[in-house]
Coordinates of N, CA and C in Angstrom, one line a residue:
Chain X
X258 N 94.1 -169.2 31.4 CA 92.7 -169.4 31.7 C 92.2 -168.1 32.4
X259 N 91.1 -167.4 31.6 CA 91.0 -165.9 32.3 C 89.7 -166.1 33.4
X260 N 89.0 -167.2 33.3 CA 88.4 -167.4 34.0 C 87.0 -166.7 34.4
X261 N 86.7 -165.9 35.2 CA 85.6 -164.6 34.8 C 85.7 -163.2 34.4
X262 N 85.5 -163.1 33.7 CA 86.3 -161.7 33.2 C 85.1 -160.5 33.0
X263 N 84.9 -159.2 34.2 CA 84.1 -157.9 33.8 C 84.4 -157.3 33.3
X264 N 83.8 -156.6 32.7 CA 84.2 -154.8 31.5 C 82.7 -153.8 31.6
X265 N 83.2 -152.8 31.8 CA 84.1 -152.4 32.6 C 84.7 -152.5 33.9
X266 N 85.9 -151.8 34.1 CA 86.2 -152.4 35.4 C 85.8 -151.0 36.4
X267 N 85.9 -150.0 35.6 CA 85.0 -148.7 36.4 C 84.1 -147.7 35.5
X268 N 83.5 -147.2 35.9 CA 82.6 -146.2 35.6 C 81.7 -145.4 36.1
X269 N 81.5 -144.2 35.8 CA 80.7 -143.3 36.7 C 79.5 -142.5 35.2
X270 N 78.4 -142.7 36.2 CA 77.4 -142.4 35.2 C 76.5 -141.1 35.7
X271 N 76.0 -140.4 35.0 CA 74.9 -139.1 35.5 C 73.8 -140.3 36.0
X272 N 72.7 -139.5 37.1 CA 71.5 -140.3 37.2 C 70.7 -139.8 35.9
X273 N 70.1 -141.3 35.4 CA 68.8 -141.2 34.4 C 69.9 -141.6 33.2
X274 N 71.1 -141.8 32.8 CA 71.7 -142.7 31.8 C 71.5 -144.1 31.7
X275 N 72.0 -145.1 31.0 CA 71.6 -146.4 31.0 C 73.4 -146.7 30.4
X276 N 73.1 -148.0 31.1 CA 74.8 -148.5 30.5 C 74.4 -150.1 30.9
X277 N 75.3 -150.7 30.2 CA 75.5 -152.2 30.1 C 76.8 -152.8 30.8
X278 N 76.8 -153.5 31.9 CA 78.0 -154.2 31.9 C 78.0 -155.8 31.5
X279 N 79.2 -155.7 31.5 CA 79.0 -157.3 30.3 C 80.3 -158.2 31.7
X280 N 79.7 -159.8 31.5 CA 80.4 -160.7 32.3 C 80.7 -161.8 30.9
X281 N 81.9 -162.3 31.1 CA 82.4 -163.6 30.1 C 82.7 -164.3 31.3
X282 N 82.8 -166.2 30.7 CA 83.0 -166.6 31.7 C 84.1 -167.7 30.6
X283 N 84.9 -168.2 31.1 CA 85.3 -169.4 29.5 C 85.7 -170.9 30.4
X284 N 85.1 -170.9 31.5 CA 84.8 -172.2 31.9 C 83.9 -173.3 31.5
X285 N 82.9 -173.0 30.5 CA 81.4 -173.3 29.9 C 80.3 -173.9 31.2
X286 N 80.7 -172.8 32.0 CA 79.6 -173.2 33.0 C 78.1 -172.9 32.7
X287 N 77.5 -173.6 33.5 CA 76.0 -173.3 33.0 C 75.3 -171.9 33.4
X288 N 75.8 -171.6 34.8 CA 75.1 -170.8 35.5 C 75.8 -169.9 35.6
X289 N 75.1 -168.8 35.8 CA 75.9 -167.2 36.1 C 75.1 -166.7 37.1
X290 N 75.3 -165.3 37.6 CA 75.0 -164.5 38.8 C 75.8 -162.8 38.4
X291 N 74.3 -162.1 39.2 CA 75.0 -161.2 38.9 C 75.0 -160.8 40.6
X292 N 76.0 -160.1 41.1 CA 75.7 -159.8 42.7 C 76.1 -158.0 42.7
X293 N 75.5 -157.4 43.5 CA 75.9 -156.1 44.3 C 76.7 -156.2 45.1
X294 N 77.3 -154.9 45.6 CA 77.9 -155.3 47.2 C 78.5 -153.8 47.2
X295 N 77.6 -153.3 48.7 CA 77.5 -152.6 49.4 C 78.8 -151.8 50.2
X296 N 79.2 -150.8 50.7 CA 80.1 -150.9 51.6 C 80.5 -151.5 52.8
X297 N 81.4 -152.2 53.3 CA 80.7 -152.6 54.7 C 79.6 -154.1 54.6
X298 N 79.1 -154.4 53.7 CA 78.0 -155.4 53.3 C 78.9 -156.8 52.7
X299 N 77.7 -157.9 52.9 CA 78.2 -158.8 51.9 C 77.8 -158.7 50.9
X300 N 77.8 -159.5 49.7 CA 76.9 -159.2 48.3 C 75.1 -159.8 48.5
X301 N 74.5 -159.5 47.6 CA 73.1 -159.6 47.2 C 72.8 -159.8 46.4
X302 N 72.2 -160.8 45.5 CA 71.9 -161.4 44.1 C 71.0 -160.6 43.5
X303 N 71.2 -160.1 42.3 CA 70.4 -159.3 41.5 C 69.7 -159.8 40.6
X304 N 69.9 -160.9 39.6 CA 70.0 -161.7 38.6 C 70.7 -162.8 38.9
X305 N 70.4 -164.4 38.4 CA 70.8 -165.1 37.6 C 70.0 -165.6 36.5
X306 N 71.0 -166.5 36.0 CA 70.8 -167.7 34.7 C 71.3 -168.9 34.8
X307 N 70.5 -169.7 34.7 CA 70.4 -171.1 34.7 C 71.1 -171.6 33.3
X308 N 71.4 -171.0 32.2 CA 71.4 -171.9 31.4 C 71.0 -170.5 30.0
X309 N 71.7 -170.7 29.0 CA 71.5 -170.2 27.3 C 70.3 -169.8 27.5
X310 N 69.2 -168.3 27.4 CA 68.3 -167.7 27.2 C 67.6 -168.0 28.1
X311 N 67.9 -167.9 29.2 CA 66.9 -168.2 30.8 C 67.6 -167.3 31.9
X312 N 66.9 -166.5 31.9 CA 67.0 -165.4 33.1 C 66.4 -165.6 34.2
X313 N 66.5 -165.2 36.0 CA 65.5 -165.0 36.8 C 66.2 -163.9 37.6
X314 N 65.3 -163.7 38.8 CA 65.4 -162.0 39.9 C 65.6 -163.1 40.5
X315 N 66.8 -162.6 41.7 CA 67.4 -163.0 42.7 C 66.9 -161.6 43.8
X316 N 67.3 -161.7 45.0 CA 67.1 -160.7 46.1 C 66.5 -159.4 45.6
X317 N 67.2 -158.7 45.1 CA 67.0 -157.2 44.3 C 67.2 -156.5 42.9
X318 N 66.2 -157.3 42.6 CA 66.0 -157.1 41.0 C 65.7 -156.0 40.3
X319 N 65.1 -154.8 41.3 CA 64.3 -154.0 40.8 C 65.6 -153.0 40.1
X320 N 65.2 -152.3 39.0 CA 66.1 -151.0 38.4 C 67.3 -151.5 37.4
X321 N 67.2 -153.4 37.6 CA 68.2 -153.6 36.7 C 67.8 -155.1 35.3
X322 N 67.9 -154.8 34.6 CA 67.8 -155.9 33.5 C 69.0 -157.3 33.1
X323 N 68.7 -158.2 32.6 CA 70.0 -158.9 32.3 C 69.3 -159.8 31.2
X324 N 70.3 -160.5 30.3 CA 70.1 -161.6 29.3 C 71.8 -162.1 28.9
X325 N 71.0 -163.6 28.7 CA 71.6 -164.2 28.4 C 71.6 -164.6 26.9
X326 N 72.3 -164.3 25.9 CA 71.9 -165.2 24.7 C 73.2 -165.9 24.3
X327 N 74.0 -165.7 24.7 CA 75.3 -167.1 24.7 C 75.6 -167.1 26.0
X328 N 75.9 -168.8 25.8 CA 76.1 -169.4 27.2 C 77.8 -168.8 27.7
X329 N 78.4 -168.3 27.8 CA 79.7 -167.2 27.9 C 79.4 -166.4 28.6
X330 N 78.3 -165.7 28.0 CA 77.9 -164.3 28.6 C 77.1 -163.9 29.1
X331 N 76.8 -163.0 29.9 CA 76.0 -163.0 30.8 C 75.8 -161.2 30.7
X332 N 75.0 -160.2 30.6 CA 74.8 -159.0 30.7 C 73.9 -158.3 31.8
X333 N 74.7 -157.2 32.3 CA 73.5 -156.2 33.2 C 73.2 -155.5 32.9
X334 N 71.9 -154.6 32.4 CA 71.7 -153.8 31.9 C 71.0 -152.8 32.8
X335 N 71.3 -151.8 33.2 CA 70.1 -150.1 33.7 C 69.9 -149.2 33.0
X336 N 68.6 -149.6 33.0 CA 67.5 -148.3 31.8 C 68.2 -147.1 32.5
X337 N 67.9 -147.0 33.5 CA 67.9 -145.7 34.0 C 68.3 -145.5 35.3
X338 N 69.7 -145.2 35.4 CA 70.7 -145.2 36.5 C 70.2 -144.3 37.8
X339 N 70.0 -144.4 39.1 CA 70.0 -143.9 40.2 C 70.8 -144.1 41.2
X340 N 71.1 -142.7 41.6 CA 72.2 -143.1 42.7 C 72.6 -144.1 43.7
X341 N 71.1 -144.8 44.3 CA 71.2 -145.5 45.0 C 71.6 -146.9 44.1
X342 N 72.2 -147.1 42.7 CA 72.4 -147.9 42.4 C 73.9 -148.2 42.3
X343 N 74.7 -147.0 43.2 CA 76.3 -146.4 43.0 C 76.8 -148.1 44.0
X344 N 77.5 -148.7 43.5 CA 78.1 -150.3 43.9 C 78.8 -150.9 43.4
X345 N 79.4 -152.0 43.8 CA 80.1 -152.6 43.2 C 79.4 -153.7 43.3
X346 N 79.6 -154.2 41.8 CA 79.1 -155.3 41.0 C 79.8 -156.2 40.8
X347 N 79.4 -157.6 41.0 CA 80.1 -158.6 40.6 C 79.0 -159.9 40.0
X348 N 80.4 -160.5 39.1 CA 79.4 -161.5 38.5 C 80.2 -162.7 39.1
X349 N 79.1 -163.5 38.5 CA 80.1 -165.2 39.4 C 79.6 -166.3 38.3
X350 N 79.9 -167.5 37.9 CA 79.3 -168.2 37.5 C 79.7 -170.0 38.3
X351 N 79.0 -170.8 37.6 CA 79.4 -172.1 38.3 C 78.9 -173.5 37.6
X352 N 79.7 -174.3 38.0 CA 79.3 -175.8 36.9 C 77.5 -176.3 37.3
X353 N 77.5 -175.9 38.5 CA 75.8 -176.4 39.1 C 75.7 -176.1 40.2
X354 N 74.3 -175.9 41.2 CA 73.7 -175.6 41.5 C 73.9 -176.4 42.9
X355 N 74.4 -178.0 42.6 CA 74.6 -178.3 43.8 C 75.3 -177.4 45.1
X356 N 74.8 -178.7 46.2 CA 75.3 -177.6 47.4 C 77.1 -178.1 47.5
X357 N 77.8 -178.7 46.7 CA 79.1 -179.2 46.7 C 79.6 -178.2 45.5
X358 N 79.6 -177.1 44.6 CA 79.9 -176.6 43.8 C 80.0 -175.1 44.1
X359 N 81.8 -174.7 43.8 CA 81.5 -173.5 43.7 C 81.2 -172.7 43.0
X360 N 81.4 -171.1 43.6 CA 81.2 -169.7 42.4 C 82.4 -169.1 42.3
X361 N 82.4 -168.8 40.9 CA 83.9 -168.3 40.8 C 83.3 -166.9 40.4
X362 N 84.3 -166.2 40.9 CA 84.1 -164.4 40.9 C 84.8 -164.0 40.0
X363 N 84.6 -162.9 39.3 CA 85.1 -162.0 38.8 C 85.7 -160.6 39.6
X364 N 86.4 -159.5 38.8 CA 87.1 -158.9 39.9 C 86.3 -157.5 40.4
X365 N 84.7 -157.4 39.4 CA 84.2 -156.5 39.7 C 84.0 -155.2 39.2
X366 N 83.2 -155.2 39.0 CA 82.7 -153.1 38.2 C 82.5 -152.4 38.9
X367 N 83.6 -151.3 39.4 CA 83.3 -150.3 40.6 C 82.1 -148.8 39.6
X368 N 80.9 -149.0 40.1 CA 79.7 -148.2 39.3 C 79.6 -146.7 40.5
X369 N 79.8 -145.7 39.9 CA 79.0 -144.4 40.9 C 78.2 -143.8 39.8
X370 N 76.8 -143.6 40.4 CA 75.5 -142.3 39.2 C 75.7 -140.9 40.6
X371 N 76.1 -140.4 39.2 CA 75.7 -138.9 40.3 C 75.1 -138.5 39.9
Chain T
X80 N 68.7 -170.6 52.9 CA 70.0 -171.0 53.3 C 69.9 -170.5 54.8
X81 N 70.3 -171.7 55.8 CA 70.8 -171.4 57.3 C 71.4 -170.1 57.1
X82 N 71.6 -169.6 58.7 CA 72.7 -168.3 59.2 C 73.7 -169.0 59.6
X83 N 74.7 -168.1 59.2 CA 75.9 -168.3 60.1 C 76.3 -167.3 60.7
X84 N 77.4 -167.3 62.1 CA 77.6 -165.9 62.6 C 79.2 -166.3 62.8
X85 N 79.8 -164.8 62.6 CA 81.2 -165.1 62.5 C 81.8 -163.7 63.3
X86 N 82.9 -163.7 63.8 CA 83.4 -162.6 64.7 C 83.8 -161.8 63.6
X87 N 83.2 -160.4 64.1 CA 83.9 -159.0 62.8 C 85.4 -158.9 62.4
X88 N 85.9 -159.3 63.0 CA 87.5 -159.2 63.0 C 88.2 -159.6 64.1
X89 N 89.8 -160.4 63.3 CA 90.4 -160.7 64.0 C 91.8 -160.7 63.4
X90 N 92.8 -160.9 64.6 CA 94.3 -160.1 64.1 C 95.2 -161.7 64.0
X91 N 96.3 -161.8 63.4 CA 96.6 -162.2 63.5 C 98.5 -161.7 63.3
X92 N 99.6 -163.0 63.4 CA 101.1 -162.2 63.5 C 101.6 -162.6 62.1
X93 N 102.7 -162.5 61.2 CA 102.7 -163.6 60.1 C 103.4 -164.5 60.4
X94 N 103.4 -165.5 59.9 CA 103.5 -167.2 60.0 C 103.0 -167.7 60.9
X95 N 101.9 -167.0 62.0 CA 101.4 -168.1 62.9 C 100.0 -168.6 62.1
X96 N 99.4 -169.8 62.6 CA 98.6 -170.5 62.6 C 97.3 -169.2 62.9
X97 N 95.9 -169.4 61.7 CA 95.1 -168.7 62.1 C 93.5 -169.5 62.1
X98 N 93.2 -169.4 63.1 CA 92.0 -170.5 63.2 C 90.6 -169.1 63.1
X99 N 89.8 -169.4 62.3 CA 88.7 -168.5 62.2 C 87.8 -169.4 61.7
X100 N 86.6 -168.2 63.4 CA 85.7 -169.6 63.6 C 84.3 -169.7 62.5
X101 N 83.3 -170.1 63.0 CA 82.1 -170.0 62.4 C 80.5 -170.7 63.1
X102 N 79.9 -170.4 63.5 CA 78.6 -171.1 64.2 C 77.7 -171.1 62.8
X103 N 77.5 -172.0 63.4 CA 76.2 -172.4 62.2 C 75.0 -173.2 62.5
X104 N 74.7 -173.1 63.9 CA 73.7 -173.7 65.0 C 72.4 -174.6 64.4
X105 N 71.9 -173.6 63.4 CA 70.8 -174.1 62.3 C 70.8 -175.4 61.5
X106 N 72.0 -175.6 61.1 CA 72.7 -176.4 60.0 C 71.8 -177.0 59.4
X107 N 71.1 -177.4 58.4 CA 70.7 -178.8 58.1 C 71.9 -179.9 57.4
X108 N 71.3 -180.9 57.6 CA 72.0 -182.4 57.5 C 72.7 -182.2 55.6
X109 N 71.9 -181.7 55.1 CA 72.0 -181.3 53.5 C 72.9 -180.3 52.9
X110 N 73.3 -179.5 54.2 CA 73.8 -178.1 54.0 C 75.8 -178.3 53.7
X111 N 75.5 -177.9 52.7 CA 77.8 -178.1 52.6 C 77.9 -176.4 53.3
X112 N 79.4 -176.3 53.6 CA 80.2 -175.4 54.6 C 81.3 -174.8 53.5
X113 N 81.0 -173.5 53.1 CA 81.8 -172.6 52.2 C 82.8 -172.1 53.5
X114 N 83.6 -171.9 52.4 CA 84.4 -170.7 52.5 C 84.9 -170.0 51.6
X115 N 84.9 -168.6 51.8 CA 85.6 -167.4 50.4 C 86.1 -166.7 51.0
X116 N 87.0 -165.9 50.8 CA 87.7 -164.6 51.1 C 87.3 -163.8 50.0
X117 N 87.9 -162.7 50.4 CA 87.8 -161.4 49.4 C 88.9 -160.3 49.7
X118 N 89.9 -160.6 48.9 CA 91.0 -159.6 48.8 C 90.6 -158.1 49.1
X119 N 91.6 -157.0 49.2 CA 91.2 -156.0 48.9 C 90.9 -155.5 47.2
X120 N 89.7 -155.3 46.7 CA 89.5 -154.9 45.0 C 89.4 -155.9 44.5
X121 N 88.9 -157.2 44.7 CA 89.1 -158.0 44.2 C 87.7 -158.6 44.6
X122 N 87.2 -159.6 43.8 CA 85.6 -160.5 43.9 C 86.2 -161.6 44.9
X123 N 85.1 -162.3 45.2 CA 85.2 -163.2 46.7 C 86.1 -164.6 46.0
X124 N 86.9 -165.2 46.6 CA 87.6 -166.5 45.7 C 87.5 -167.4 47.1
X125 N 87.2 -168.7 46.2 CA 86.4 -169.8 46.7 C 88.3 -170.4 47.7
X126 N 87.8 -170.7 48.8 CA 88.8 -171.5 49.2 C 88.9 -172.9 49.8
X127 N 87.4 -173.3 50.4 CA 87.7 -174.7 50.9 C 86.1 -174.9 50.9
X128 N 85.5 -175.7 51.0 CA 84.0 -176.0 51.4 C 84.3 -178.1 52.2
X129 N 83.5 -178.2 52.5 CA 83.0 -179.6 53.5 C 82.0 -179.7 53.7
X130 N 81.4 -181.4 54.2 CA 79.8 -181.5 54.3 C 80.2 -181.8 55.7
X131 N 80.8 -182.9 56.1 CA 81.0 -183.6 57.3 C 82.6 -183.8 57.8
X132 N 83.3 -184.4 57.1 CA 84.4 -184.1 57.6 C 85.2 -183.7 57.1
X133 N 86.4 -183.2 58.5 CA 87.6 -182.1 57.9 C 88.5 -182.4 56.4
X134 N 88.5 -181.1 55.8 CA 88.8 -181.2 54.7 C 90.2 -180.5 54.7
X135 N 91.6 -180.9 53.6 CA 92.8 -180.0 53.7 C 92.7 -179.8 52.1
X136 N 92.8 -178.6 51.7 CA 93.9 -178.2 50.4 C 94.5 -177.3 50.5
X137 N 95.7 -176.8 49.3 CA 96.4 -176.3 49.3 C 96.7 -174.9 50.3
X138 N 95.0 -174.1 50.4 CA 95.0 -173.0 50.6 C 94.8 -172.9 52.3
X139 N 93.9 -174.1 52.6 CA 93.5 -174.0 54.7 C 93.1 -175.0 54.3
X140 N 92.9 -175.5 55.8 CA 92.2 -176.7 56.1 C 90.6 -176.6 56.9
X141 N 90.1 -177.1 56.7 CA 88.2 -176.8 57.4 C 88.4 -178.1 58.3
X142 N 88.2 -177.6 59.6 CA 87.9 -178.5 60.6 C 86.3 -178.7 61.0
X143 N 85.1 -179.2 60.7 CA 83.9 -179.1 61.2 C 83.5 -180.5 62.7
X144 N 83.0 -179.5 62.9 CA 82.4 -180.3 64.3 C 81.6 -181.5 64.4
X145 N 81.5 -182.1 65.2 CA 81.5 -183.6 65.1 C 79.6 -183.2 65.0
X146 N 79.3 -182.2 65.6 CA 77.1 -181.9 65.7 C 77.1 -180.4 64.1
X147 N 78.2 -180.8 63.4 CA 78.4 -179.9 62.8 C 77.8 -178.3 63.3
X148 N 77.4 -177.9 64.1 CA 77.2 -177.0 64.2 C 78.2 -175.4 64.4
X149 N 79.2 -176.3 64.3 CA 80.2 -175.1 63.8 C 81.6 -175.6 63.0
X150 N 82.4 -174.4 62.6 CA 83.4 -175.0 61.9 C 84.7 -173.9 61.6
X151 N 85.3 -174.7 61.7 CA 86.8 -173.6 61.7 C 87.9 -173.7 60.3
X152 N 88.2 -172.3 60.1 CA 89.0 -172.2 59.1 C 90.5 -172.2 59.5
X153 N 91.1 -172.8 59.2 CA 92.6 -172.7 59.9 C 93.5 -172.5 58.4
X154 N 94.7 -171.9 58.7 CA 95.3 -170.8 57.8 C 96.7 -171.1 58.5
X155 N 97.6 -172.5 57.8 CA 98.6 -172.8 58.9 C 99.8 -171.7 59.1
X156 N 99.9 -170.8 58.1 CA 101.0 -169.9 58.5 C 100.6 -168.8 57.8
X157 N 99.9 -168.2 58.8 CA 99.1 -166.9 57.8 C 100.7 -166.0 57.4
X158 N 99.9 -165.0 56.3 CA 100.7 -164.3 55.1 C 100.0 -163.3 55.2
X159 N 101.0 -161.9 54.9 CA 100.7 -160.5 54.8 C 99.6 -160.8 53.6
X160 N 99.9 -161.7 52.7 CA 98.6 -162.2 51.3 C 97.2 -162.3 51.8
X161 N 97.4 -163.1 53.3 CA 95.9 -163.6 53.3 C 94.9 -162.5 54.5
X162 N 95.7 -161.4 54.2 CA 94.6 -160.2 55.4 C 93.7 -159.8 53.8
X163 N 92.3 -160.5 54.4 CA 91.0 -160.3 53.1 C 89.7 -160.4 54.6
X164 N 88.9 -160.2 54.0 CA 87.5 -160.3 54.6 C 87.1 -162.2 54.6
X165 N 86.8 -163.1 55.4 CA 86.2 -164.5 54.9 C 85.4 -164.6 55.3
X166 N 84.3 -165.5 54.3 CA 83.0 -165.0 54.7 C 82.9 -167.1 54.5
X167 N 82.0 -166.9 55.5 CA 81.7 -168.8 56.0 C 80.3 -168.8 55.3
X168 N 79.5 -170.1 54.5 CA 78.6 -170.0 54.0 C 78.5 -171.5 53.6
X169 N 76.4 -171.5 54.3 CA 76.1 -172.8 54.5 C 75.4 -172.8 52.8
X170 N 75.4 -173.7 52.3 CA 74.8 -174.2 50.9 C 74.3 -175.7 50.6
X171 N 72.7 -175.8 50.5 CA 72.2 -176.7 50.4 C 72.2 -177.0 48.5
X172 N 71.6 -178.4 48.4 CA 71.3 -178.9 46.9 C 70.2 -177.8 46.0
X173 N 69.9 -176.7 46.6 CA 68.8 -176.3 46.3 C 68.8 -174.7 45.9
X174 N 69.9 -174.5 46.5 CA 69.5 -172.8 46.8 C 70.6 -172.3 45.2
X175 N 69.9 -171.0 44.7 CA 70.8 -170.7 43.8 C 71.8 -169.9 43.7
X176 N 72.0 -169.2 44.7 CA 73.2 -168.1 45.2 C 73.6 -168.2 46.9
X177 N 74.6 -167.9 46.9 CA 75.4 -167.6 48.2 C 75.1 -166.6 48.8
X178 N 74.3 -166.8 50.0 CA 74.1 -165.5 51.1 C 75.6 -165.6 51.3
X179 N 76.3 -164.0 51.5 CA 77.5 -163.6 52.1 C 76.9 -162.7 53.2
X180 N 77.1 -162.8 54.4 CA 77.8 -162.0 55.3 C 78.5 -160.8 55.7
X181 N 78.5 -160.4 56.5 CA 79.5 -159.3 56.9 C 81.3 -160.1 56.7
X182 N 81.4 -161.1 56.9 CA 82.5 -161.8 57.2 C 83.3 -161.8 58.6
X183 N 84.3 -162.2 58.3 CA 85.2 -161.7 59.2 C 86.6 -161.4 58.3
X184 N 86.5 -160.1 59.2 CA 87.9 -159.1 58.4 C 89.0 -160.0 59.2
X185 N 90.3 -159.8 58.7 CA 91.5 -160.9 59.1 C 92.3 -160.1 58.7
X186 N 93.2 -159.5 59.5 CA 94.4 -158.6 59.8 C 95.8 -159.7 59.7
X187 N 96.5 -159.2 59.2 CA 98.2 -160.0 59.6 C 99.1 -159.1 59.8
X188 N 99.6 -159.1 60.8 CA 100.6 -158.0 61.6 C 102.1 -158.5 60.8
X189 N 102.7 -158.1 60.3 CA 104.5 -157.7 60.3 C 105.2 -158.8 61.1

């Protein structure tokens, strides 16, 4: 059971490139999440999805895209990479929303734009 | 989601007992009581949550307070495994992500 799985697991990008990271999840949970996380910091929600082709902005949305078109997958997308976006990424997903339900993590995309 | 406030770090020896605390003064009546760690390199993994009372599984047991206003993670014989960051986190029926914290870092000495 791989449970949530990211790819890549590192990458370094020039500023002003665009790249995609991709989240699988094979628990058939409904919901996904995408988080940041800072040095030193806890995480920050960038994105979720509620569900098969429903997207929303969580905390800090700005600079980054995502979609959902199978319920597995979940994508992050940056048009256009800036350094202040150099972090580690994580995705999480979960059976629901209740406050009795966890998030299960993945192990994370270590990202640097230079 | 309420605040919680948790001590930056704390040490512990291996195989003793590790109790790490949590305030959560705010609490609403609705609110369940996370816990995660976060290895080194690794994403946050879920370890225990509770609404009201103390909960045991495999991994710690969650002792919460009788005005829930606080609540303790206990770790009966900590392991060189379990030095990770835990981060305590209140979660109502409503909210869609987990505020995380600074945590608390958790050392295990030799």
């Amino acid at each position: 059971n791989a449970g949530v799985t990211q790819t890549p697991k590192f990458r370094v990008l020039k500023t002003g490139q665009s790249m995609t990271l991709l989240c699988a999840q094979d628990m058939n949970h409904e919901y996904m999440y995408w988080y940041r996380q800072d040095p030193g910091m806890g995480l920050r929600l960038i994105h979720y999805s509620v569900g098969e082709g429903t997207t929303a902005k969580g905390e800090v949305p700005d600079g980054y895209n995502v979609s959902r078109l199978k319920k597995q997958n979940f994508l992050l997308g940056l048009e256009s990479a800036a350094p202040s976006q150099t972090s580690v990424y994580f995705c999480a997903s979960s059976y629901g929303t209740a406050g009795n339900q966890p998030q299960h993590f993945g192990d994370g995309t270590r990202l640097s734009i230079l | 989601d309420a605040k919680t406030t948790q001590p930056n770090s704390m040490e512990s020896n291996e195989e003793e007992p590790v109790h790490l605390p949590c305030n959560h003064s705010t609490i609403s009546g609705t609110d369940y009581i996370h816990w995660y760690r976060q290895l080194p390199s690794q994403g946050p993994e879920y370890v225990i949550h509770g609404l009201t009372s103390n909960v045991n599984n495999r991994m710690a047991s969650l002792a919460i307070a009788e005005d829930r206003k606080s609540s303790t993670l206990i770790l009966h014989r900590a392991t060189l495994r379990d030095a990770a960051v835990y981060y305590c986190i209140l979660r109502d029926n409503y909210g869609q992500n987990f505020v995380f914290g600074p945590g608390t870092r958790l050392s295990v000495l030799p």
